[in-house]
Amino acid sequence: FSPCIPKEWKEYKIKFMWGKSIYNITVLNPKGKNFGITEVYLNNKKIDNCIKLNEKGEVYNVKVII
């Protein structure tokens, strides 16, 4: 992930589909930054800034904090 957003945006959400899987992505901007990643979570588990996509039909919740 590498979001670049207006610093006035506090949050935005994306629903991304890959094959039959759904990725619900929430980007949070609590400090009013334009870019940079602080933390990434996949299903409430902290991960590196990388997700291996699968198309098996599962639902994933991703939280990106900039």
PDB file of N, CA, C, O and CB in Angstrom:
ATOM      1  N   PHE A   1       0.834  -1.172   0.000  1.00  0.00           N
ATOM      2  CA  PHE A   1       0.000   0.000   0.000  1.00  0.00           C
ATOM      3  C   PHE A   1       0.877   1.233   0.000  1.00  0.00           C
ATOM      4  O   PHE A   1       1.942   1.269   0.617  1.00  0.00           O
ATOM      5  CB  PHE A   1      -0.948  -0.001   1.198  1.00  0.00           C
ATOM      6  N   SER A   2       0.398   2.245  -0.713  1.00  0.00           N
ATOM      7  CA  SER A   2       1.121   3.507  -0.754  1.00  0.00           C
ATOM      8  C   SER A   2       0.125   4.640  -1.002  1.00  0.00           C
ATOM      9  O   SER A   2       0.172   5.288  -2.048  1.00  0.00           O
ATOM     10  CB  SER A   2       2.225   3.483  -1.854  1.00  0.00           C
ATOM     11  N   PRO A   3      -0.786   4.885  -0.037  1.00  0.00           N
ATOM     12  CA  PRO A   3      -1.785   5.925  -0.266  1.00  0.00           C
ATOM     13  C   PRO A   3      -1.167   7.321  -0.229  1.00  0.00           C
ATOM     14  O   PRO A   3      -0.243   7.590   0.539  1.00  0.00           O
ATOM     15  CB  PRO A   3      -2.894   5.823   0.771  1.00  0.00           C
ATOM     16  N   CYS A   4      -1.688   8.183  -1.060  1.00  0.00           N
ATOM     17  CA  CYS A   4      -1.326   9.597  -1.073  1.00  0.00           C
ATOM     18  C   CYS A   4      -2.645  10.360  -1.158  1.00  0.00           C
ATOM     19  O   CYS A   4      -3.311  10.352  -2.193  1.00  0.00           O
ATOM     20  CB  CYS A   4      -0.343   9.961  -2.281  1.00  0.00           C
ATOM     21  N   ILE A   5      -3.012  11.012  -0.069  1.00  0.00           N
ATOM     22  CA  ILE A   5      -4.335  11.617   0.038  1.00  0.00           C
ATOM     23  C   ILE A   5      -4.226  13.047   0.559  1.00  0.00           C
ATOM     24  O   ILE A   5      -3.186  13.430   1.095  1.00  0.00           O
ATOM     25  CB  ILE A   5      -5.240  10.780   0.959  1.00  0.00           C
ATOM     26  N   PRO A   6      -5.289  13.840   0.407  1.00  0.00           N
ATOM     27  CA  PRO A   6      -5.298  15.152   1.051  1.00  0.00           C
ATOM     28  C   PRO A   6      -5.219  14.984   2.567  1.00  0.00           C
ATOM     29  O   PRO A   6      -5.902  14.128   3.129  1.00  0.00           O
ATOM     30  CB  PRO A   6      -6.568  15.951   0.657  1.00  0.00           C
ATOM     31  N   LYS A   7      -4.400  15.784   3.227  1.00  0.00           N
ATOM     32  CA  LYS A   7      -4.229  15.612   4.667  1.00  0.00           C
ATOM     33  C   LYS A   7      -5.492  15.913   5.464  1.00  0.00           C
ATOM     34  O   LYS A   7      -5.579  15.561   6.641  1.00  0.00           O
ATOM     35  CB  LYS A   7      -3.117  16.492   5.151  1.00  0.00           C
ATOM     36  N   GLU A   8      -6.474  16.563   4.837  1.00  0.00           N
ATOM     37  CA  GLU A   8      -7.745  16.838   5.505  1.00  0.00           C
ATOM     38  C   GLU A   8      -8.608  15.582   5.631  1.00  0.00           C
ATOM     39  O   GLU A   8      -9.501  15.531   6.477  1.00  0.00           O
ATOM     40  CB  GLU A   8      -8.509  17.916   4.747  1.00  0.00           C
ATOM     41  N   TRP A   9      -8.355  14.574   4.803  1.00  0.00           N
ATOM     42  CA  TRP A   9      -9.130  13.337   4.862  1.00  0.00           C
ATOM     43  C   TRP A   9      -8.726  12.549   6.106  1.00  0.00           C
ATOM     44  O   TRP A   9      -7.543  12.270   6.305  1.00  0.00           O
ATOM     45  CB  TRP A   9      -8.920  12.486   3.576  1.00  0.00           C
ATOM     46  N   LYS A  10      -9.677  12.195   6.925  1.00  0.00           N
ATOM     47  CA  LYS A  10      -9.403  11.420   8.136  1.00  0.00           C
ATOM     48  C   LYS A  10      -9.548   9.922   7.892  1.00  0.00           C
ATOM     49  O   LYS A  10      -8.947   9.115   8.601  1.00  0.00           O
ATOM     50  CB  LYS A  10     -10.336  11.853   9.260  1.00  0.00           C
ATOM     51  N   GLU A  11     -10.350   9.548   6.883  1.00  0.00           N
ATOM     52  CA  GLU A  11     -10.602   8.139   6.620  1.00  0.00           C
ATOM     53  C   GLU A  11     -11.257   7.981   5.257  1.00  0.00           C
ATOM     54  O   GLU A  11     -12.005   8.851   4.811  1.00  0.00           O
ATOM     55  CB  GLU A  11     -11.486   7.524   7.722  1.00  0.00           C
ATOM     56  N   TYR A  12     -10.970   6.868   4.602  1.00  0.00           N
ATOM     57  CA  TYR A  12     -11.755   6.481   3.438  1.00  0.00           C
ATOM     58  C   TYR A  12     -11.748   4.960   3.335  1.00  0.00           C
ATOM     59  O   TYR A  12     -10.890   4.287   3.905  1.00  0.00           O
ATOM     60  CB  TYR A  12     -11.197   7.134   2.135  1.00  0.00           C
ATOM     61  N   LYS A  13     -12.724   4.435   2.597  1.00  0.00           N
ATOM     62  CA  LYS A  13     -12.882   2.985   2.488  1.00  0.00           C
ATOM     63  C   LYS A  13     -12.966   2.574   1.025  1.00  0.00           C
ATOM     64  O   LYS A  13     -13.472   3.308   0.176  1.00  0.00           O
ATOM     65  CB  LYS A  13     -14.137   2.513   3.250  1.00  0.00           C
ATOM     66  N   ILE A  14     -12.454   1.379   0.762  1.00  0.00           N
ATOM     67  CA  ILE A  14     -12.458   0.792  -0.572  1.00  0.00           C
ATOM     68  C   ILE A  14     -12.929  -0.654  -0.448  1.00  0.00           C
ATOM     69  O   ILE A  14     -12.522  -1.364   0.472  1.00  0.00           O
ATOM     70  CB  ILE A  14     -11.039   0.875  -1.240  1.00  0.00           C
ATOM     71  N   LYS A  15     -13.771  -1.085  -1.356  1.00  0.00           N
ATOM     72  CA  LYS A  15     -14.134  -2.492  -1.446  1.00  0.00           C
ATOM     73  C   LYS A  15     -13.492  -3.013  -2.725  1.00  0.00           C
ATOM     74  O   LYS A  15     -13.844  -2.587  -3.825  1.00  0.00           O
ATOM     75  CB  LYS A  15     -15.708  -2.705  -1.442  1.00  0.00           C
ATOM     76  N   PHE A  16     -12.550  -3.938  -2.574  1.00  0.00           N
ATOM     77  CA  PHE A  16     -11.765  -4.452  -3.687  1.00  0.00           C
ATOM     78  C   PHE A  16     -12.070  -5.931  -3.848  1.00  0.00           C
ATOM     79  O   PHE A  16     -12.022  -6.687  -2.878  1.00  0.00           O
ATOM     80  CB  PHE A  16     -10.244  -4.215  -3.465  1.00  0.00           C
ATOM     81  N   MET A  17     -12.381  -6.345  -5.062  1.00  0.00           N
ATOM     82  CA  MET A  17     -12.661  -7.752  -5.321  1.00  0.00           C
ATOM     83  C   MET A  17     -11.543  -8.353  -6.160  1.00  0.00           C
ATOM     84  O   MET A  17     -11.094  -7.760  -7.140  1.00  0.00           O
ATOM     85  CB  MET A  17     -14.020  -7.921  -6.029  1.00  0.00           C
ATOM     86  N   TRP A  18     -11.102  -9.544  -5.757  1.00  0.00           N
ATOM     87  CA  TRP A  18     -10.082 -10.278  -6.488  1.00  0.00           C
ATOM     88  C   TRP A  18     -10.611 -11.696  -6.645  1.00  0.00           C
ATOM     89  O   TRP A  18     -10.692 -12.452  -5.677  1.00  0.00           O
ATOM     90  CB  TRP A  18      -8.680 -10.247  -5.750  1.00  0.00           C
ATOM     91  N   GLY A  19     -10.965 -12.043  -7.860  1.00  0.00           N
ATOM     92  CA  GLY A  19     -11.629 -13.328  -8.062  1.00  0.00           C
ATOM     93  C   GLY A  19     -12.938 -13.329  -7.291  1.00  0.00           C
ATOM     94  O   GLY A  19     -13.775 -12.448  -7.488  1.00  0.00           O
ATOM     95  N   LYS A  20     -13.121 -14.300  -6.424  1.00  0.00           N
ATOM     96  CA  LYS A  20     -14.326 -14.369  -5.600  1.00  0.00           C
ATOM     97  C   LYS A  20     -14.116 -13.782  -4.206  1.00  0.00           C
ATOM     98  O   LYS A  20     -15.051 -13.749  -3.407  1.00  0.00           O
ATOM     99  CB  LYS A  20     -14.785 -15.807  -5.482  1.00  0.00           C
ATOM    100  N   SER A  21     -12.916 -13.323  -3.906  1.00  0.00           N
ATOM    101  CA  SER A  21     -12.619 -12.758  -2.583  1.00  0.00           C
ATOM    102  C   SER A  21     -12.926 -11.265  -2.547  1.00  0.00           C
ATOM    103  O   SER A  21     -12.860 -10.569  -3.560  1.00  0.00           O
ATOM    104  CB  SER A  21     -11.145 -13.000  -2.211  1.00  0.00           C
ATOM    105  N   ILE A  22     -13.262 -10.800  -1.353  1.00  0.00           N
ATOM    106  CA  ILE A  22     -13.555  -9.382  -1.126  1.00  0.00           C
ATOM    107  C   ILE A  22     -12.567  -8.850  -0.097  1.00  0.00           C
ATOM    108  O   ILE A  22     -12.349  -9.458   0.951  1.00  0.00           O
ATOM    109  CB  ILE A  22     -15.036  -9.171  -0.645  1.00  0.00           C
ATOM    110  N   TYR A  23     -11.979  -7.714  -0.415  1.00  0.00           N
ATOM    111  CA  TYR A  23     -11.064  -7.024   0.493  1.00  0.00           C
ATOM    112  C   TYR A  23     -11.700  -5.694   0.871  1.00  0.00           C
ATOM    113  O   TYR A  23     -11.814  -4.793   0.039  1.00  0.00           O
ATOM    114  CB  TYR A  23      -9.649  -6.814  -0.162  1.00  0.00           C
ATOM    115  N   ASN A  24     -12.116  -5.573   2.138  1.00  0.00           N
ATOM    116  CA  ASN A  24     -12.663  -4.331   2.673  1.00  0.00           C
ATOM    117  C   ASN A  24     -11.489  -3.551   3.257  1.00  0.00           C
ATOM    118  O   ASN A  24     -10.952  -3.923   4.301  1.00  0.00           O
ATOM    119  CB  ASN A  24     -13.788  -4.600   3.759  1.00  0.00           C
ATOM    120  N   ILE A  25     -11.093  -2.478   2.591  1.00  0.00           N
ATOM    121  CA  ILE A  25      -9.896  -1.725   2.970  1.00  0.00           C
ATOM    122  C   ILE A  25     -10.322  -0.383   3.560  1.00  0.00           C
ATOM    123  O   ILE A  25     -11.054   0.383   2.934  1.00  0.00           O
ATOM    124  CB  ILE A  25      -8.948  -1.519   1.745  1.00  0.00           C
ATOM    125  N   THR A  26      -9.852  -0.118   4.766  1.00  0.00           N
ATOM    126  CA  THR A  26     -10.073   1.166   5.415  1.00  0.00           C
ATOM    127  C   THR A  26      -8.726   1.838   5.602  1.00  0.00           C
ATOM    128  O   THR A  26      -7.806   1.251   6.171  1.00  0.00           O
ATOM    129  CB  THR A  26     -10.812   0.998   6.777  1.00  0.00           C
ATOM    130  N   VAL A  27      -8.610   3.066   5.124  1.00  0.00           N
ATOM    131  CA  VAL A  27      -7.389   3.852   5.311  1.00  0.00           C
ATOM    132  C   VAL A  27      -7.705   4.929   6.343  1.00  0.00           C
ATOM    133  O   VAL A  27      -8.609   5.743   6.152  1.00  0.00           O
ATOM    134  CB  VAL A  27      -6.881   4.485   3.949  1.00  0.00           C
ATOM    135  N   LEU A  28      -6.949   4.922   7.434  1.00  0.00           N
ATOM    136  CA  LEU A  28      -7.141   5.885   8.516  1.00  0.00           C
ATOM    137  C   LEU A  28      -5.984   6.876   8.523  1.00  0.00           C
ATOM    138  O   LEU A  28      -4.827   6.507   8.327  1.00  0.00           O
ATOM    139  CB  LEU A  28      -7.253   5.165   9.886  1.00  0.00           C
ATOM    140  N   ASN A  29      -6.320   8.140   8.752  1.00  0.00           N
ATOM    141  CA  ASN A  29      -5.322   9.208   8.735  1.00  0.00           C
ATOM    142  C   ASN A  29      -5.467  10.058  10.000  1.00  0.00           C
ATOM    143  O   ASN A  29      -5.863  11.220   9.912  1.00  0.00           O
ATOM    144  CB  ASN A  29      -5.473  10.089   7.457  1.00  0.00           C
ATOM    145  N   PRO A  30      -5.152   9.499  11.179  1.00  0.00           N
ATOM    146  CA  PRO A  30      -5.392  10.220  12.434  1.00  0.00           C
ATOM    147  C   PRO A  30      -4.503  11.448  12.641  1.00  0.00           C
ATOM    148  O   PRO A  30      -4.861  12.337  13.413  1.00  0.00           O
ATOM    149  CB  PRO A  30      -5.197   9.287  13.580  1.00  0.00           C
ATOM    150  N   LYS A  31      -3.359  11.511  11.970  1.00  0.00           N
ATOM    151  CA  LYS A  31      -2.422  12.624  12.177  1.00  0.00           C
ATOM    152  C   LYS A  31      -2.433  13.638  11.040  1.00  0.00           C
ATOM    153  O   LYS A  31      -1.603  14.548  11.027  1.00  0.00           O
ATOM    154  CB  LYS A  31      -1.023  12.088  12.349  1.00  0.00           C
ATOM    155  N   GLY A  32      -3.350  13.505  10.090  1.00  0.00           N
ATOM    156  CA  GLY A  32      -3.459  14.469   9.001  1.00  0.00           C
ATOM    157  C   GLY A  32      -2.247  14.495   8.087  1.00  0.00           C
ATOM    158  O   GLY A  32      -1.763  15.569   7.729  1.00  0.00           O
ATOM    159  N   LYS A  33      -1.751  13.320   7.704  1.00  0.00           N
ATOM    160  CA  LYS A  33      -0.597  13.223   6.810  1.00  0.00           C
ATOM    161  C   LYS A  33      -1.065  13.048   5.365  1.00  0.00           C
ATOM    162  O   LYS A  33      -2.213  12.680   5.120  1.00  0.00           O
ATOM    163  CB  LYS A  33       0.321  12.048   7.228  1.00  0.00           C
ATOM    164  N   ASN A  34      -0.173  13.312   4.416  1.00  0.00           N
ATOM    165  CA  ASN A  34      -0.478  13.096   3.005  1.00  0.00           C
ATOM    166  C   ASN A  34      -0.104  11.693   2.539  1.00  0.00           C
ATOM    167  O   ASN A  34      -0.757  11.146   1.650  1.00  0.00           O
ATOM    168  CB  ASN A  34       0.243  14.122   2.160  1.00  0.00           C
ATOM    169  N   PHE A  35       0.922  11.112   3.118  1.00  0.00           N
ATOM    170  CA  PHE A  35       1.400   9.811   2.646  1.00  0.00           C
ATOM    171  C   PHE A  35       2.219   9.146   3.741  1.00  0.00           C
ATOM    172  O   PHE A  35       2.477   9.737   4.789  1.00  0.00           O
ATOM    173  CB  PHE A  35       2.241   9.962   1.350  1.00  0.00           C
ATOM    174  N   GLY A  36       2.619   7.921   3.484  1.00  0.00           N
ATOM    175  CA  GLY A  36       3.434   7.157   4.420  1.00  0.00           C
ATOM    176  C   GLY A  36       2.581   6.152   5.177  1.00  0.00           C
ATOM    177  O   GLY A  36       1.434   6.441   5.519  1.00  0.00           O
ATOM    178  N   ILE A  37       3.123   5.000   5.432  1.00  0.00           N
ATOM    179  CA  ILE A  37       2.413   3.943   6.135  1.00  0.00           C
ATOM    180  C   ILE A  37       2.970   3.812   7.542  1.00  0.00           C
ATOM    181  O   ILE A  37       4.182   3.712   7.727  1.00  0.00           O
ATOM    182  CB  ILE A  37       2.522   2.602   5.377  1.00  0.00           C
ATOM    183  N   THR A  38       2.081   3.813   8.540  1.00  0.00           N
ATOM    184  CA  THR A  38       2.481   3.576   9.921  1.00  0.00           C
ATOM    185  C   THR A  38       2.286   2.110  10.281  1.00  0.00           C
ATOM    186  O   THR A  38       3.194   1.460  10.799  1.00  0.00           O
ATOM    187  CB  THR A  38       1.684   4.475  10.879  1.00  0.00           C
ATOM    188  N   GLU A  39       1.077   1.593   9.997  1.00  0.00           N
ATOM    189  CA  GLU A  39       0.757   0.205  10.309  1.00  0.00           C
ATOM    190  C   GLU A  39      -0.248  -0.342   9.313  1.00  0.00           C
ATOM    191  O   GLU A  39      -1.034   0.403   8.728  1.00  0.00           O
ATOM    192  CB  GLU A  39       0.214   0.081  11.737  1.00  0.00           C
ATOM    193  N   VAL A  40      -0.212  -1.667   9.129  1.00  0.00           N
ATOM    194  CA  VAL A  40      -1.185  -2.355   8.278  1.00  0.00           C
ATOM    195  C   VAL A  40      -1.684  -3.583   9.045  1.00  0.00           C
ATOM    196  O   VAL A  40      -0.895  -4.320   9.638  1.00  0.00           O
ATOM    197  CB  VAL A  40      -0.551  -2.765   6.885  1.00  0.00           C
ATOM    198  N   TYR A  41      -2.990  -3.790   9.026  1.00  0.00           N
ATOM    199  CA  TYR A  41      -3.605  -4.931   9.701  1.00  0.00           C
ATOM    200  C   TYR A  41      -4.447  -5.715   8.701  1.00  0.00           C
ATOM    201  O   TYR A  41      -5.127  -5.129   7.858  1.00  0.00           O
ATOM    202  CB  TYR A  41      -4.473  -4.465  10.905  1.00  0.00           C
ATOM    203  N   LEU A  42      -4.397  -7.018   8.796  1.00  0.00           N
ATOM    204  CA  LEU A  42      -5.230  -7.909   8.000  1.00  0.00           C
ATOM    205  C   LEU A  42      -6.027  -8.758   8.985  1.00  0.00           C
ATOM    206  O   LEU A  42      -5.460  -9.545   9.743  1.00  0.00           O
ATOM    207  CB  LEU A  42      -4.367  -8.803   7.018  1.00  0.00           C
ATOM    208  N   ASN A  43      -7.352  -8.589   8.964  1.00  0.00           N
ATOM    209  CA  ASN A  43      -8.229  -9.289   9.911  1.00  0.00           C
ATOM    210  C   ASN A  43      -7.744  -9.106  11.344  1.00  0.00           C
ATOM    211  O   ASN A  43      -7.641 -10.066  12.107  1.00  0.00           O
ATOM    212  CB  ASN A  43      -8.305 -10.785   9.568  1.00  0.00           C
ATOM    213  N   ASN A  44      -7.445  -7.841  11.699  1.00  0.00           N
ATOM    214  CA  ASN A  44      -7.018  -7.425  13.045  1.00  0.00           C
ATOM    215  C   ASN A  44      -5.652  -7.960  13.471  1.00  0.00           C
ATOM    216  O   ASN A  44      -5.314  -7.918  14.655  1.00  0.00           O
ATOM    217  CB  ASN A  44      -8.037  -7.864  14.044  1.00  0.00           C
ATOM    218  N   LYS A  45      -4.868  -8.460  12.523  1.00  0.00           N
ATOM    219  CA  LYS A  45      -3.525  -8.941  12.825  1.00  0.00           C
ATOM    220  C   LYS A  45      -2.524  -8.049  12.097  1.00  0.00           C
ATOM    221  O   LYS A  45      -2.602  -7.882  10.880  1.00  0.00           O
ATOM    222  CB  LYS A  45      -3.350 -10.443  12.412  1.00  0.00           C
ATOM    223  N   LYS A  46      -1.577  -7.474  12.854  1.00  0.00           N
ATOM    224  CA  LYS A  46      -0.592  -6.582  12.259  1.00  0.00           C
ATOM    225  C   LYS A  46       0.298  -7.354  11.294  1.00  0.00           C
ATOM    226  O   LYS A  46       0.789  -8.437  11.612  1.00  0.00           O
ATOM    227  CB  LYS A  46       0.256  -5.902  13.348  1.00  0.00           C
ATOM    228  N   ILE A  47       0.500  -6.773  10.094  1.00  0.00           N
ATOM    229  CA  ILE A  47       1.301  -7.417   9.055  1.00  0.00           C
ATOM    230  C   ILE A  47       2.264  -6.405   8.450  1.00  0.00           C
ATOM    231  O   ILE A  47       2.176  -5.207   8.719  1.00  0.00           O
ATOM    232  CB  ILE A  47       0.394  -8.028   7.958  1.00  0.00           C
ATOM    233  N   ASP A  48       3.179  -6.900   7.633  1.00  0.00           N
ATOM    234  CA  ASP A  48       4.020  -6.008   6.832  1.00  0.00           C
ATOM    235  C   ASP A  48       3.139  -5.360   5.771  1.00  0.00           C
ATOM    236  O   ASP A  48       1.995  -5.772   5.578  1.00  0.00           O
ATOM    237  CB  ASP A  48       5.224  -6.783   6.175  1.00  0.00           C
ATOM    238  N   ASN A  49       3.650  -4.375   5.100  1.00  0.00           N
ATOM    239  CA  ASN A  49       2.888  -3.625   4.098  1.00  0.00           C
ATOM    240  C   ASN A  49       2.796  -4.403   2.786  1.00  0.00           C
ATOM    241  O   ASN A  49       3.206  -3.911   1.735  1.00  0.00           O
ATOM    242  CB  ASN A  49       3.533  -2.249   3.853  1.00  0.00           C
ATOM    243  N   CYS A  50       2.258  -5.616   2.855  1.00  0.00           N
ATOM    244  CA  CYS A  50       2.132  -6.454   1.669  1.00  0.00           C
ATOM    245  C   CYS A  50       1.070  -7.517   1.923  1.00  0.00           C
ATOM    246  O   CYS A  50       1.057  -8.143   2.983  1.00  0.00           O
ATOM    247  CB  CYS A  50       3.495  -7.109   1.298  1.00  0.00           C
ATOM    248  N   ILE A  51       0.189  -7.721   0.967  1.00  0.00           N
ATOM    249  CA  ILE A  51      -0.841  -8.749   1.084  1.00  0.00           C
ATOM    250  C   ILE A  51      -0.796  -9.627  -0.161  1.00  0.00           C
ATOM    251  O   ILE A  51      -0.814  -9.134  -1.289  1.00  0.00           O
ATOM    252  CB  ILE A  51      -2.256  -8.115   1.270  1.00  0.00           C
ATOM    253  N   LYS A  52      -0.739 -10.918   0.063  1.00  0.00           N
ATOM    254  CA  LYS A  52      -0.822 -11.856  -1.046  1.00  0.00           C
ATOM    255  C   LYS A  52      -2.299 -12.118  -1.314  1.00  0.00           C
ATOM    256  O   LYS A  52      -2.995 -12.688  -0.474  1.00  0.00           O
ATOM    257  CB  LYS A  52      -0.048 -13.189  -0.737  1.00  0.00           C
ATOM    258  N   LEU A  53      -2.772 -11.704  -2.477  1.00  0.00           N
ATOM    259  CA  LEU A  53      -4.189 -11.839  -2.807  1.00  0.00           C
ATOM    260  C   LEU A  53      -4.531 -13.282  -3.140  1.00  0.00           C
ATOM    261  O   LEU A  53      -3.728 -14.006  -3.728  1.00  0.00           O
ATOM    262  CB  LEU A  53      -4.557 -10.927  -3.979  1.00  0.00           C
ATOM    263  N   ASN A  54      -5.737 -13.690  -2.755  1.00  0.00           N
ATOM    264  CA  ASN A  54      -6.226 -14.984  -3.194  1.00  0.00           C
ATOM    265  C   ASN A  54      -7.639 -14.797  -3.725  1.00  0.00           C
ATOM    266  O   ASN A  54      -8.286 -13.792  -3.431  1.00  0.00           O
ATOM    267  CB  ASN A  54      -6.189 -16.031  -2.036  1.00  0.00           C
ATOM    268  N   GLU A  55      -8.112 -15.739  -4.488  1.00  0.00           N
ATOM    269  CA  GLU A  55      -9.413 -15.604  -5.143  1.00  0.00           C
ATOM    270  C   GLU A  55     -10.382 -16.700  -4.717  1.00  0.00           C
ATOM    271  O   GLU A  55     -11.281 -17.059  -5.478  1.00  0.00           O
ATOM    272  CB  GLU A  55      -9.244 -15.629  -6.653  1.00  0.00           C
ATOM    273  N   LYS A  56     -10.213 -17.233  -3.513  1.00  0.00           N
ATOM    274  CA  LYS A  56     -10.987 -18.377  -3.050  1.00  0.00           C
ATOM    275  C   LYS A  56     -12.409 -18.042  -2.598  1.00  0.00           C
ATOM    276  O   LYS A  56     -13.188 -18.952  -2.314  1.00  0.00           O
ATOM    277  CB  LYS A  56     -10.268 -19.026  -1.932  1.00  0.00           C
ATOM    278  N   GLY A  57     -12.757 -16.779  -2.528  1.00  0.00           N
ATOM    279  CA  GLY A  57     -14.108 -16.419  -2.110  1.00  0.00           C
ATOM    280  C   GLY A  57     -14.217 -16.051  -0.648  1.00  0.00           C
ATOM    281  O   GLY A  57     -15.302 -16.138  -0.073  1.00  0.00           O
ATOM    282  N   GLU A  58     -13.127 -15.645  -0.034  1.00  0.00           N
ATOM    283  CA  GLU A  58     -13.134 -15.256   1.373  1.00  0.00           C
ATOM    284  C   GLU A  58     -13.260 -13.735   1.481  1.00  0.00           C
ATOM    285  O   GLU A  58     -13.086 -13.014   0.499  1.00  0.00           O
ATOM    286  CB  GLU A  58     -11.847 -15.753   2.091  1.00  0.00           C
ATOM    287  N   VAL A  59     -13.567 -13.262   2.695  1.00  0.00           N
ATOM    288  CA  VAL A  59     -13.669 -11.826   2.959  1.00  0.00           C
ATOM    289  C   VAL A  59     -12.527 -11.438   3.879  1.00  0.00           C
ATOM    290  O   VAL A  59     -12.296 -12.083   4.901  1.00  0.00           O
ATOM    291  CB  VAL A  59     -15.055 -11.450   3.590  1.00  0.00           C
ATOM    292  N   TYR A  60     -11.817 -10.388   3.517  1.00  0.00           N
ATOM    293  CA  TYR A  60     -10.686  -9.891   4.295  1.00  0.00           C
ATOM    294  C   TYR A  60     -10.938  -8.450   4.683  1.00  0.00           C
ATOM    295  O   TYR A  60     -11.449  -7.660   3.889  1.00  0.00           O
ATOM    296  CB  TYR A  60      -9.365 -10.018   3.504  1.00  0.00           C
ATOM    297  N   ASN A  61     -10.577  -8.116   5.910  1.00  0.00           N
ATOM    298  CA  ASN A  61     -10.673  -6.742   6.382  1.00  0.00           C
ATOM    299  C   ASN A  61      -9.262  -6.205   6.568  1.00  0.00           C
ATOM    300  O   ASN A  61      -8.464  -6.754   7.328  1.00  0.00           O
ATOM    301  CB  ASN A  61     -11.492  -6.651   7.710  1.00  0.00           C
ATOM    302  N   VAL A  62      -8.973  -5.125   5.860  1.00  0.00           N
ATOM    303  CA  VAL A  62      -7.640  -4.534   5.877  1.00  0.00           C
ATOM    304  C   VAL A  62      -7.751  -3.130   6.440  1.00  0.00           C
ATOM    305  O   VAL A  62      -8.615  -2.354   6.034  1.00  0.00           O
ATOM    306  CB  VAL A  62      -7.003  -4.519   4.455  1.00  0.00           C
ATOM    307  N   LYS A  63      -6.863  -2.807   7.386  1.00  0.00           N
ATOM    308  CA  LYS A  63      -6.808  -1.455   7.945  1.00  0.00           C
ATOM    309  C   LYS A  63      -5.410  -0.925   7.713  1.00  0.00           C
ATOM    310  O   LYS A  63      -4.426  -1.538   8.126  1.00  0.00           O
ATOM    311  CB  LYS A  63      -7.176  -1.435   9.472  1.00  0.00           C
ATOM    312  N   VAL A  64      -5.325   0.229   7.043  1.00  0.00           N
ATOM    313  CA  VAL A  64      -4.060   0.888   6.760  1.00  0.00           C
ATOM    314  C   VAL A  64      -4.053   2.205   7.517  1.00  0.00           C
ATOM    315  O   VAL A  64      -4.962   3.019   7.361  1.00  0.00           O
ATOM    316  CB  VAL A  64      -3.853   1.110   5.222  1.00  0.00           C
ATOM    317  N   ILE A  65      -3.032   2.416   8.336  1.00  0.00           N
ATOM    318  CA  ILE A  65      -2.909   3.668   9.088  1.00  0.00           C
ATOM    319  C   ILE A  65      -1.732   4.440   8.525  1.00  0.00           C
ATOM    320  O   ILE A  65      -0.609   3.939   8.460  1.00  0.00           O
ATOM    321  CB  ILE A  65      -2.726   3.406  10.623  1.00  0.00           C
ATOM    322  N   ILE A  66      -2.016   5.685   8.114  1.00  0.00           N
ATOM    323  CA  ILE A  66      -0.922   6.512   7.584  1.00  0.00           C
ATOM    324  C   ILE A  66      -0.546   7.576   8.596  1.00  0.00           C
ATOM    325  O   ILE A  66       0.354   8.377   8.344  1.00  0.00           O
ATOM    326  CB  ILE A  66      -1.321   7.167   6.238  1.00  0.00           C
TER     327      ILE A  66
END
